[in-house]
Coordinates of C-alpha atoms in Angstrom, one line a residue:
Chain E
M4 CA 71.5 -149.3 -122.5
D5 CA 74.4 -150.8 -120.7
V6 CA 73.8 -151.0 -117.0
L7 CA 77.6 -150.5 -116.4
H8 CA 77.2 -147.0 -117.8
W9 CA 74.1 -146.2 -115.8
D10 CA 74.5 -143.5 -113.1
G11 CA 71.6 -144.8 -111.0
T12 CA 69.1 -142.1 -111.9
I13 CA 65.9 -142.2 -113.8
S14 CA 64.2 -139.7 -116.1
V15 CA 60.8 -138.2 -115.2
K16 CA 59.1 -140.1 -118.0
Y17 CA 60.5 -143.4 -116.8
F18 CA 59.7 -142.5 -113.2
R19 CA 56.1 -142.3 -114.3
I20 CA 56.2 -145.6 -116.2
G21 CA 58.1 -147.2 -113.3
A22 CA 55.5 -145.9 -110.8
F23 CA 52.7 -147.6 -112.6
A24 CA 54.7 -150.8 -112.8
F25 CA 55.4 -150.6 -109.1
A26 CA 51.8 -150.0 -108.2
Q27 CA 50.8 -152.9 -110.3
N28 CA 53.4 -155.2 -108.9
W29 CA 52.4 -154.2 -105.4
E30 CA 48.8 -155.0 -106.0
N31 CA 49.6 -158.3 -107.6
H32 CA 51.9 -159.6 -104.8
N33 CA 50.7 -157.9 -101.7
S34 CA 47.0 -158.5 -101.7
G35 CA 45.6 -157.6 -98.4
F36 CA 47.6 -154.5 -98.1
P37 CA 46.5 -151.1 -99.2
P38 CA 47.4 -150.3 -102.8
W39 CA 49.5 -147.4 -104.0
S40 CA 47.7 -144.9 -106.0
W41 CA 48.9 -142.3 -108.5
V42 CA 47.8 -138.8 -107.7
C43 CA 47.6 -136.3 -110.5
P44 CA 46.9 -132.8 -109.0
K45 CA 45.6 -130.0 -111.1
H46 CA 48.7 -128.1 -111.4
H47 CA 47.2 -126.4 -114.4
W48 CA 49.5 -125.6 -117.2
L49 CA 52.7 -125.1 -115.5
A50 CA 54.5 -128.4 -115.4
S51 CA 54.8 -130.6 -118.4
P52 CA 52.2 -133.4 -118.3
E53 CA 54.8 -136.0 -117.5
E54 CA 55.8 -134.2 -114.4
K55 CA 52.5 -134.0 -112.8
G56 CA 51.8 -136.6 -110.2
Y57 CA 53.1 -138.8 -107.5
L58 CA 52.5 -142.1 -105.8
S59 CA 50.5 -142.1 -102.6
W60 CA 50.1 -144.7 -99.9
E61 CA 48.1 -143.4 -97.0
K62 CA 46.8 -144.2 -93.5
I63 CA 49.3 -147.0 -93.1
C64 CA 49.7 -148.3 -89.6
I65 CA 53.2 -149.3 -88.6
S66 CA 53.4 -151.1 -85.3
R67 CA 56.1 -152.8 -83.4
P68 CA 55.1 -156.3 -82.3
N69 CA 54.5 -156.7 -78.6
E70 CA 53.9 -159.9 -76.8
E71 CA 50.2 -159.4 -76.5
D72 CA 49.8 -158.4 -80.1
V73 CA 51.5 -161.4 -81.7
D74 CA 48.3 -163.4 -82.0
Q75 CA 46.3 -160.5 -83.5
I76 CA 48.8 -159.6 -86.1
S77 CA 48.9 -161.2 -89.5
Q78 CA 52.4 -162.4 -90.3
I79 CA 54.0 -161.6 -93.5
D80 CA 55.7 -164.1 -95.8
T81 CA 59.5 -163.8 -95.5
R82 CA 61.1 -162.3 -98.5
E83 CA 63.1 -164.4 -100.8
E84 CA 65.7 -161.8 -101.5
E85 CA 66.8 -159.3 -98.9
I86 CA 68.5 -156.1 -99.4
S87 CA 70.2 -154.8 -96.4
C88 CA 70.2 -151.3 -95.1
P89 CA 73.2 -149.7 -96.8
G90 CA 76.2 -149.4 -94.6
N91 CA 74.5 -150.8 -91.5
E92 CA 75.5 -153.8 -89.5
D93 CA 72.7 -153.7 -86.8
V94 CA 69.8 -156.0 -86.8
I95 CA 66.8 -154.3 -88.3
D96 CA 63.8 -154.5 -86.1
D97 CA 60.8 -156.2 -87.7
A98 CA 57.9 -154.0 -88.3
I99 CA 54.6 -155.5 -89.3
L100 CA 51.9 -153.9 -91.4
V101 CA 48.8 -154.1 -89.3
Q102 CA 45.4 -154.0 -90.9
S103 CA 43.4 -153.2 -87.9
S104 CA 43.7 -153.2 -84.2
N105 CA 42.0 -151.9 -81.1
R106 CA 44.8 -149.9 -79.5
E107 CA 46.0 -146.4 -80.2
L108 CA 47.5 -146.4 -83.7
H109 CA 50.0 -144.3 -85.4
Y110 CA 49.4 -143.6 -89.1
Y111 CA 51.8 -142.8 -91.8
D112 CA 51.2 -141.3 -95.2
F113 CA 53.9 -142.0 -97.8
H114 CA 54.3 -140.1 -101.0
I115 CA 56.8 -140.9 -103.7
V116 CA 57.7 -137.7 -105.6
Y117 CA 60.1 -137.3 -108.5
S118 CA 63.0 -134.9 -107.9
S119 CA 64.2 -133.2 -111.1
T120 CA 67.3 -132.1 -109.3
F121 CA 68.5 -135.5 -108.2
R122 CA 66.6 -137.4 -110.9
V123 CA 65.5 -140.0 -108.4
P124 CA 62.3 -140.7 -106.4
V125 CA 62.1 -139.1 -103.1
L126 CA 60.0 -140.3 -100.1
Y127 CA 57.9 -137.8 -98.4
F128 CA 56.0 -138.8 -95.3
R129 CA 54.1 -137.7 -92.3
A130 CA 52.8 -139.4 -89.2
Y131 CA 49.8 -138.7 -87.1
C132 CA 47.5 -140.4 -84.6
S133 CA 43.9 -141.4 -85.0
D134 CA 42.6 -137.9 -84.1
G135 CA 44.7 -136.4 -86.8
R136 CA 47.3 -134.7 -84.6
P137 CA 50.6 -134.7 -86.5
F138 CA 53.7 -136.2 -85.0
S139 CA 56.9 -134.2 -84.6
L140 CA 60.2 -135.7 -85.7
D141 CA 61.1 -136.5 -82.1
E142 CA 57.9 -138.6 -81.7
I143 CA 58.6 -140.3 -85.0
E144 CA 62.2 -141.0 -84.0
K145 CA 61.0 -143.0 -81.0
E146 CA 59.2 -145.4 -83.4
L147 CA 62.0 -145.9 -85.8
P148 CA 64.1 -149.0 -85.8
A149 CA 67.5 -148.6 -84.0
C150 CA 69.6 -148.1 -87.1
S151 CA 67.4 -145.3 -88.4
A152 CA 67.2 -143.6 -85.0
K153 CA 71.0 -143.7 -84.8
E154 CA 71.4 -142.3 -88.3
L155 CA 69.0 -139.5 -87.4
S156 CA 70.9 -138.5 -84.3
K157 CA 74.2 -138.7 -86.3
S158 CA 73.0 -136.6 -89.2
K159 CA 70.3 -134.5 -87.6
W160 CA 69.9 -132.1 -90.4
T161 CA 70.6 -134.1 -93.5
F162 CA 69.0 -137.5 -93.2
I163 CA 65.4 -136.6 -92.6
T164 CA 64.5 -133.0 -93.4
Q165 CA 61.3 -131.2 -92.9
E166 CA 60.2 -129.4 -96.1
E167 CA 57.3 -128.2 -98.0
H168 CA 55.6 -130.9 -100.0
P169 CA 56.0 -129.9 -103.6
Y170 CA 52.4 -130.5 -104.5
L171 CA 50.5 -130.1 -101.2
K172 CA 52.5 -127.0 -100.0
R173 CA 52.4 -128.2 -96.4
P174 CA 55.2 -129.2 -94.1
W175 CA 56.1 -132.9 -94.6
F176 CA 59.1 -134.9 -93.8
K177 CA 61.4 -136.2 -96.5
L178 CA 64.3 -138.7 -96.7
H179 CA 67.1 -136.7 -98.2
P180 CA 67.8 -138.1 -101.7
C181 CA 71.5 -137.1 -102.3
G182 CA 72.9 -140.7 -102.0
T183 CA 70.1 -142.4 -103.8
A184 CA 71.6 -142.6 -107.3
E185 CA 74.8 -144.2 -105.9
W186 CA 73.1 -147.0 -104.0
M187 CA 70.6 -147.7 -106.7
K188 CA 73.4 -148.2 -109.1
L189 CA 75.1 -150.6 -106.6
L190 CA 71.9 -152.5 -106.1
F191 CA 71.6 -153.4 -109.7
L192 CA 75.3 -153.9 -110.4
S193 CA 75.6 -156.4 -107.5
D194 CA 73.2 -158.6 -109.4
A195 CA 75.4 -161.1 -111.1
A196 CA 73.1 -161.6 -114.0
K197 CA 73.4 -158.1 -115.5
P198 CA 69.8 -157.0 -115.9
K199 CA 68.6 -155.5 -119.1
F200 CA 67.3 -152.0 -119.3
E201 CA 63.7 -153.0 -119.3
V202 CA 64.1 -155.1 -116.1
V203 CA 65.9 -152.2 -114.4
L204 CA 63.0 -149.9 -115.3
E205 CA 60.4 -152.2 -114.1
L206 CA 62.1 -153.0 -110.8
Y207 CA 63.5 -149.6 -110.1
L208 CA 60.8 -148.3 -107.7
L209 CA 60.3 -151.7 -106.1
S210 CA 64.0 -152.0 -105.3
W211 CA 64.2 -148.4 -104.2
F212 CA 61.3 -148.7 -101.9
S213 CA 62.5 -151.9 -100.4
V214 CA 65.6 -150.0 -99.3
V215 CA 64.0 -146.7 -98.1
G216 CA 61.1 -148.6 -96.5
Q217 CA 63.7 -150.1 -94.1
V218 CA 64.2 -146.7 -92.5
F219 CA 60.8 -147.4 -91.1
G220 CA 61.5 -151.0 -90.5
L221 CA 59.2 -152.1 -93.4
R222 CA 60.2 -155.4 -94.8
I223 CA 58.4 -155.7 -98.0
P224 CA 57.2 -159.2 -98.9
F225 CA 57.3 -159.9 -102.6
K226 CA 58.6 -162.4 -105.0
I227 CA 60.7 -160.8 -107.6
S228 CA 60.1 -162.5 -110.9
N229 CA 63.2 -162.5 -113.0
Chain G
M23 CA 81.7 -103.0 -110.6
D24 CA 81.2 -106.7 -109.9
A25 CA 77.5 -107.6 -110.1
Q26 CA 77.8 -109.9 -107.1
K27 CA 79.1 -107.0 -105.0
Y28 CA 76.0 -105.0 -105.9
L29 CA 73.8 -107.9 -105.0
W30 CA 75.4 -108.5 -101.6
E31 CA 75.1 -104.8 -100.8
G32 CA 71.4 -104.8 -101.8
A33 CA 68.9 -104.4 -99.0
I34 CA 65.2 -104.0 -98.4
P35 CA 64.1 -101.3 -96.0
L36 CA 61.6 -102.9 -93.6
Q37 CA 59.1 -101.3 -91.3
I38 CA 58.3 -104.1 -88.8
H39 CA 55.2 -103.9 -86.8
L40 CA 54.6 -106.0 -83.8
H41 CA 51.4 -108.0 -84.2
E42 CA 48.6 -106.6 -82.0
S43 CA 48.1 -109.9 -80.2
Q44 CA 51.6 -109.7 -78.8
V45 CA 51.3 -106.2 -77.4
T46 CA 50.9 -106.3 -73.7
A47 CA 51.3 -102.6 -72.8
L48 CA 49.7 -99.6 -74.4
P49 CA 50.6 -97.5 -76.3
P50 CA 51.9 -100.2 -78.7
P51 CA 55.5 -99.9 -79.6
P52 CA 56.5 -98.0 -82.7
P53 CA 57.6 -100.2 -85.6
A54 CA 61.2 -101.2 -86.0
L55 CA 63.0 -99.8 -89.0
I56 CA 65.5 -102.3 -90.3
L57 CA 67.6 -102.7 -93.4
A58 CA 67.4 -106.3 -94.4
P59 CA 70.0 -107.8 -96.8
R60 CA 68.5 -109.0 -100.0
I61 CA 70.5 -112.2 -99.9
G62 CA 69.6 -112.9 -96.2
Y63 CA 66.7 -114.5 -94.5
L64 CA 64.1 -112.9 -92.2
P65 CA 64.6 -115.0 -89.1
L66 CA 68.2 -113.9 -89.0
L67 CA 67.0 -110.4 -88.2
A68 CA 65.7 -111.6 -84.8
P69 CA 68.6 -110.3 -82.8
L70 CA 68.1 -106.8 -84.4
I71 CA 64.3 -106.8 -83.9
K72 CA 63.9 -108.2 -80.4
P73 CA 65.4 -105.3 -78.6
Y74 CA 62.6 -103.1 -80.0
F75 CA 59.8 -105.2 -78.6
S76 CA 61.2 -107.2 -75.7
S77 CA 59.7 -105.0 -73.1
T78 CA 56.2 -105.4 -74.4
L79 CA 56.2 -109.2 -75.2
P80 CA 54.2 -111.5 -73.1
P81 CA 56.3 -114.0 -71.0
G82 CA 57.1 -117.3 -72.6
V83 CA 59.2 -118.8 -75.4
D84 CA 59.7 -116.7 -78.5
T85 CA 59.5 -118.3 -82.0
I86 CA 59.8 -115.5 -84.6
W87 CA 57.7 -115.4 -87.7
F88 CA 56.5 -112.8 -90.1
D89 CA 53.5 -112.0 -92.2
Y90 CA 52.7 -109.5 -95.0
N91 CA 49.1 -108.6 -95.2
G92 CA 48.2 -111.7 -93.3
L93 CA 50.2 -114.0 -95.5
P94 CA 52.8 -115.9 -93.4
L95 CA 56.2 -115.5 -94.9
K96 CA 58.2 -118.6 -95.8
W97 CA 61.4 -118.0 -94.0
Y98 CA 63.6 -120.2 -96.2
I99 CA 63.0 -117.9 -99.2
P100 CA 65.6 -115.1 -99.3
T101 CA 64.3 -111.7 -98.2
G102 CA 64.9 -110.1 -101.6
V103 CA 62.9 -112.8 -103.4
L104 CA 60.0 -112.5 -101.0
F105 CA 59.9 -108.7 -101.6
D106 CA 60.2 -109.1 -105.4
L107 CA 57.4 -111.6 -105.4
L108 CA 54.9 -110.2 -102.9
C109 CA 55.3 -106.5 -103.8
P110 CA 54.7 -106.2 -107.5
E111 CA 54.9 -102.5 -107.0
P112 CA 57.9 -102.2 -104.7
E113 CA 56.8 -100.8 -101.4
R114 CA 59.5 -98.8 -99.5
P115 CA 59.7 -99.3 -96.6
W116 CA 58.2 -102.7 -96.8
N117 CA 55.6 -103.0 -94.0
I118 CA 55.6 -106.4 -92.5
T119 CA 54.3 -107.8 -89.2
V120 CA 56.4 -109.7 -86.7
H121 CA 55.1 -112.4 -84.3
F122 CA 56.8 -114.1 -81.5
R123 CA 54.1 -116.6 -80.6
G124 CA 51.5 -118.7 -82.3
Y125 CA 53.8 -120.2 -85.0
P126 CA 51.6 -121.5 -87.8
G127 CA 53.1 -124.9 -87.9
N128 CA 50.5 -126.2 -90.4
V129 CA 51.6 -123.7 -93.0
L130 CA 55.3 -123.0 -92.2
I131 CA 58.0 -125.5 -91.6
P132 CA 59.6 -125.1 -88.2
C133 CA 62.2 -122.5 -87.6
E134 CA 63.4 -122.5 -84.1
G135 CA 66.6 -120.6 -84.4
E136 CA 69.6 -119.7 -86.6
D137 CA 70.5 -123.4 -87.0
Y138 CA 67.3 -124.1 -88.9
V139 CA 68.1 -121.3 -91.4
K140 CA 71.7 -122.4 -91.7
W141 CA 70.8 -126.0 -92.5
S142 CA 68.2 -125.0 -95.0
F143 CA 70.9 -122.9 -96.7
I144 CA 73.4 -125.7 -96.6
N145 CA 70.9 -128.2 -98.0
S146 CA 70.1 -125.8 -100.8
L147 CA 73.8 -125.4 -101.5
K148 CA 74.1 -129.2 -101.7
E149 CA 71.3 -129.3 -104.1
A150 CA 72.9 -126.7 -106.3
A151 CA 76.2 -128.5 -106.2
Y152 CA 74.5 -131.7 -107.2
I153 CA 72.9 -129.9 -110.2
M154 CA 76.1 -128.3 -111.3
N155 CA 78.7 -131.0 -110.6
G156 CA 76.7 -134.2 -110.6
N157 CA 77.4 -134.8 -106.9
C158 CA 77.4 -132.9 -103.7
K159 CA 80.6 -134.3 -102.2
N160 CA 82.3 -130.9 -102.2
V161 CA 79.7 -129.5 -99.9
M162 CA 79.4 -132.6 -97.7
N163 CA 83.1 -132.8 -97.3
M164 CA 83.6 -129.2 -96.2
S165 CA 85.5 -128.9 -93.0
Q166 CA 83.7 -127.6 -90.0
S167 CA 85.6 -124.4 -90.0
D168 CA 84.9 -123.8 -93.7
Q169 CA 81.3 -124.5 -93.2
L170 CA 81.2 -122.0 -90.3
E171 CA 83.1 -119.4 -92.2
L172 CA 80.7 -119.8 -95.2
W173 CA 77.7 -119.4 -93.1
N174 CA 79.1 -116.5 -91.2
S175 CA 79.9 -114.8 -94.5
V176 CA 76.2 -115.0 -95.5
L177 CA 75.1 -113.9 -92.0
N178 CA 77.4 -110.9 -92.1
G179 CA 77.1 -110.1 -95.8
N180 CA 80.8 -110.5 -96.3
L181 CA 81.3 -111.3 -100.0
E182 CA 85.1 -111.6 -99.8
A183 CA 84.9 -114.2 -97.1
Y184 CA 82.2 -116.0 -99.0
Q185 CA 84.1 -116.1 -102.2
R186 CA 87.2 -117.3 -100.4
V187 CA 85.4 -120.4 -99.0
S188 CA 83.1 -121.1 -102.0
S189 CA 85.9 -121.1 -104.5
K190 CA 87.3 -124.1 -102.6
L191 CA 84.1 -125.9 -103.4
K192 CA 84.9 -125.7 -107.1
L193 CA 81.4 -125.2 -108.2
A194 CA 81.2 -125.0 -112.0
T195 CA 80.4 -121.7 -113.6
V196 CA 78.3 -121.8 -116.7
D197 CA 81.2 -121.2 -119.1
E198 CA 82.9 -124.2 -117.6
Y199 CA 80.1 -126.6 -118.3
T200 CA 79.5 -125.5 -121.8
S201 CA 83.2 -126.0 -122.6
L202 CA 83.0 -129.3 -120.6
C203 CA 86.3 -130.0 -119.0
S204 CA 84.9 -133.0 -117.1
P205 CA 82.8 -135.1 -119.3
K206 CA 80.1 -137.3 -117.8
S207 CA 80.7 -140.9 -118.6
Q208 CA 77.4 -142.2 -117.2
Q209 CA 73.9 -142.0 -118.3
S210 CA 70.6 -141.5 -116.7
L211 CA 67.9 -144.1 -117.3
G212 CA 65.5 -142.7 -119.8
E213 CA 67.8 -140.1 -121.3
T214 CA 67.7 -140.7 -125.1
D215 CA 71.3 -140.3 -126.0
L216 CA 74.5 -140.4 -124.0
T217 CA 76.2 -137.9 -126.3
A218 CA 73.4 -135.4 -125.9
Q219 CA 73.8 -135.7 -122.1
L220 CA 77.6 -135.1 -122.4
K221 CA 76.9 -131.8 -123.9
T222 CA 74.7 -130.3 -121.4
G223 CA 75.2 -128.3 -118.2
R224 CA 72.6 -127.6 -115.6
V225 CA 71.9 -124.4 -113.8
P226 CA 70.0 -124.4 -110.5
V227 CA 66.8 -122.4 -110.7
R228 CA 63.9 -121.7 -108.4
L229 CA 61.1 -120.1 -110.1
Y230 CA 58.1 -118.4 -108.4
L231 CA 55.1 -117.9 -110.6
L232 CA 52.3 -115.7 -109.5
S233 CA 49.1 -116.0 -111.5
V234 CA 46.8 -113.0 -111.3
R235 CA 43.3 -113.3 -112.6
E236 CA 42.4 -109.7 -112.7
D237 CA 43.2 -107.3 -115.5
F238 CA 45.8 -104.7 -114.6
D239 CA 47.9 -102.1 -116.4
D240 CA 49.9 -100.9 -113.5
L241 CA 51.5 -103.1 -110.9
D242 CA 50.0 -101.3 -108.0
E243 CA 46.6 -102.3 -109.2
V244 CA 47.3 -105.9 -108.3
H245 CA 45.5 -107.0 -105.2
P246 CA 47.8 -108.2 -102.3
I247 CA 48.5 -111.9 -102.4
D248 CA 46.5 -113.6 -99.7
S249 CA 47.5 -117.2 -100.2
W250 CA 50.5 -119.2 -101.3
E251 CA 48.1 -121.2 -103.5
K252 CA 48.3 -118.4 -106.0
I253 CA 52.1 -118.9 -106.3
S254 CA 53.5 -121.9 -108.1
Y255 CA 56.9 -122.9 -107.2
I256 CA 59.1 -124.7 -109.7
N257 CA 62.4 -126.1 -108.5
R258 CA 63.9 -127.4 -111.7
P259 CA 67.3 -126.9 -113.2
V260 CA 67.7 -125.3 -116.6
E261 CA 69.8 -127.3 -119.1
I262 CA 72.2 -125.5 -121.4
R263 CA 73.5 -127.4 -124.4
K264 CA 77.1 -126.8 -125.4
E265 CA 76.2 -125.8 -129.0
D266 CA 73.8 -123.1 -127.8
K267 CA 76.2 -120.2 -128.1
C268 CA 73.5 -117.7 -127.7
F269 CA 71.3 -119.3 -125.0
S270 CA 69.3 -116.4 -123.7
L271 CA 67.2 -115.8 -120.6
H272 CA 64.2 -116.2 -122.8
D273 CA 65.4 -119.6 -123.9
A274 CA 65.9 -120.6 -120.3
L275 CA 62.4 -119.5 -119.3
K276 CA 61.0 -121.3 -122.3
T277 CA 62.4 -124.6 -121.0
L278 CA 60.8 -124.0 -117.6
L279 CA 57.5 -122.7 -118.8
P280 CA 57.1 -124.0 -122.3
E281 CA 53.5 -123.1 -122.5
L282 CA 54.0 -119.5 -121.7
F283 CA 56.9 -118.7 -123.9
S284 CA 57.2 -119.1 -127.6
D285 CA 59.7 -118.2 -130.3
E286 CA 57.3 -116.7 -132.8
S287 CA 55.8 -114.1 -130.6
L288 CA 59.2 -112.6 -129.5
T289 CA 60.7 -112.1 -132.9
D290 CA 57.7 -110.6 -134.5
V291 CA 56.9 -108.1 -131.9
K292 CA 58.3 -104.6 -131.6
L293 CA 59.3 -104.5 -128.0
S294 CA 57.7 -101.4 -126.6
G295 CA 60.1 -98.7 -125.5
V296 CA 63.2 -100.7 -126.7
D297 CA 64.6 -100.6 -130.2
F298 CA 64.9 -104.2 -131.3
E299 CA 68.5 -103.7 -132.5
D300 CA 69.5 -102.4 -129.1
A301 CA 68.0 -105.3 -127.3
V302 CA 70.0 -107.9 -129.2
R303 CA 73.3 -106.2 -128.6
K304 CA 75.2 -108.3 -126.2
P305 CA 76.8 -106.8 -123.1
N306 CA 80.5 -106.1 -123.5
E307 CA 82.5 -108.5 -121.3
D308 CA 85.0 -105.9 -120.1
V309 CA 82.5 -103.3 -119.1
S310 CA 80.6 -106.2 -117.6
S311 CA 77.6 -105.9 -115.4
D312 CA 77.9 -102.2 -114.7
K313 CA 76.6 -101.0 -118.0
V314 CA 74.0 -103.8 -118.3
M315 CA 72.6 -103.0 -114.9
E316 CA 72.4 -99.3 -115.8
D317 CA 70.4 -100.3 -118.9
Q318 CA 67.9 -102.2 -116.8
G319 CA 67.1 -99.1 -114.9
Q320 CA 66.6 -96.9 -117.9
N321 CA 64.5 -99.1 -120.1
A322 CA 61.4 -100.0 -118.4
Y323 CA 61.1 -103.2 -120.3
K324 CA 57.5 -104.1 -121.0
Q325 CA 56.7 -107.0 -123.2
P326 CA 53.0 -107.5 -123.2
E327 CA 52.9 -109.4 -126.4
A328 CA 56.0 -111.4 -126.0
G329 CA 54.3 -113.9 -123.6
H330 CA 51.3 -114.6 -125.7
V331 CA 50.8 -118.2 -126.5
S332 CA 47.1 -118.4 -126.2
S333 CA 44.7 -115.7 -125.1
S334 CA 44.6 -117.3 -121.7
A335 CA 48.0 -116.4 -120.3
E336 CA 50.2 -113.4 -120.5
I337 CA 53.5 -112.6 -118.9
K338 CA 53.5 -109.3 -117.1
L339 CA 56.7 -109.2 -115.3
I340 CA 60.0 -111.1 -114.8
R341 CA 62.1 -110.1 -111.9
I342 CA 65.5 -111.3 -110.7
Q343 CA 67.2 -109.7 -107.7
G344 CA 64.9 -106.8 -108.0
I345 CA 65.7 -106.0 -111.7
E346 CA 63.7 -106.8 -114.8
P347 CA 66.3 -108.1 -117.2
K348 CA 66.0 -108.0 -120.9
L349 CA 65.1 -111.5 -122.2
E350 CA 67.8 -111.4 -124.7
I351 CA 70.5 -111.4 -122.1
P352 CA 72.8 -114.4 -122.3
F353 CA 71.6 -116.8 -119.7
S354 CA 75.1 -117.6 -118.8
W355 CA 75.6 -114.0 -117.6
V356 CA 72.4 -114.3 -115.5
A357 CA 73.5 -117.6 -114.1
N358 CA 76.9 -116.4 -113.1
N359 CA 76.0 -113.0 -111.8
L360 CA 72.5 -112.9 -110.3
I361 CA 72.7 -116.0 -108.2
N362 CA 72.1 -116.1 -104.4
P363 CA 74.7 -117.4 -102.0
D364 CA 73.0 -120.8 -102.2
H365 CA 74.0 -120.8 -105.9
F366 CA 70.4 -120.8 -107.0
L367 CA 68.9 -118.3 -109.4
H368 CA 65.6 -117.2 -107.9
I369 CA 63.2 -115.9 -110.6
C370 CA 59.8 -114.2 -110.0
V371 CA 57.3 -114.2 -112.8
Y372 CA 53.9 -112.5 -112.9
V373 CA 51.4 -114.0 -115.3
K374 CA 47.9 -112.7 -116.0
V375 CA 45.4 -115.4 -116.7
A376 CA 42.0 -115.1 -118.2
Q377 CA 39.1 -114.9 -115.8

């Protein structure tokens, strides 16, 4: 398939394949950080087998570096290739994945779920403190890097929405996916060496997550093997 | 008469009781009797309901929510769909309970006013636009005044105003996509064949499937639903291929619930109460929806065998906008006429599963 004719979306079957590739890649290159796991809920006989399941990454601490904390935090290797926050000129605050710490921590659960409407992955998330109390969007907004907080206040209802998790049936937050196909396509087209279909598939979720992760200030360290 | 006009005029009579925890003065206030538009949403009734109860409410901030037999009602589901889904045997008036405090935030997503409902509606419309047109630019680029007019038309049940604004959005109707005036030149990763993709259109569908474990003959024997766990929600578009001239509702449901529907069982079975010849006759375009909708009322359409795939699951009921359509109806008619203002087709299905 010619990447030029690609619309930026992915089928459900390839989402699943890509998800496994992503989880594998993650484990290989980010040792020390919690792995992503594939969750396959018992949805009984309703959805086709390919559609059942999502990627899960839970109890992740995201913390802004303070002066006192610098010594305790493990630094991450800088990335070789950076993908900038689309349409944003501001400096992205660095967030560091913290393994353990003594102070009050904020935890995030991230789920990557396939959307059959938009034919792209969608990031669902929730935040809570150590006693399990969930955070409201206002509380989460305070923790987001500046460009995200700005986007949130600009598009109050359309950037991050609160919806029912498609599997867990509880209120979760979600990053609205309507622009995803477009920027995914741009991401791959901007690569001068026109990647082959197999490469696109393998790197799809990794590239996708490296962009959406930046909403939370996550800079993913990995070495993309070409 | 235009089917959409019928739909927009459709309403559910509600008898709304104030929850006992909210009653501060005895005797408790009598229930409010309110006619709720099918295509509307329960929280929008707040201005009508509050006057009935304001004198008895405890002081504090009001956040309205409803329950039916203890089940908190999801406010972003249109009122008519909630009724069709949760009342297998239609209950008139529908007795629901209103609360102004104690919002169950662990179960229901927040709704702190009309804006929440409005944005849920607009996001659904965006999703529908994406499904039909391949992008949601038309909705995103609506002018402020158009957006306001569209929302107000839904609030007020004004179909003319709604059609005036929504026609500007140029949302494809089913006949348009099957005749394909705007071919898609791009392909999704993982789609087998570009040409195959060129020939399909997508219809936005939200399907609510209720599985019932008990045996029942009449709908009123079904126990009230006490948990949303018993309802599976499928938000997946139905694809119609251009060459499928006779793509029926049955075909559409088959793509969404392949394990529940099968070809063999439908053609072999003598549909009870309906002559098979009659069922296949297509509705006349000119007479349009009027006659078809009359037919729905007259023929109580039961198809106990039609849903048999295995002995473990059986379709008992399919309901759209309060009617039980014949499965042979062209899906294009259903998709153009029975949609909600958010441009989604909301379908309720009852399935009996083996114990």
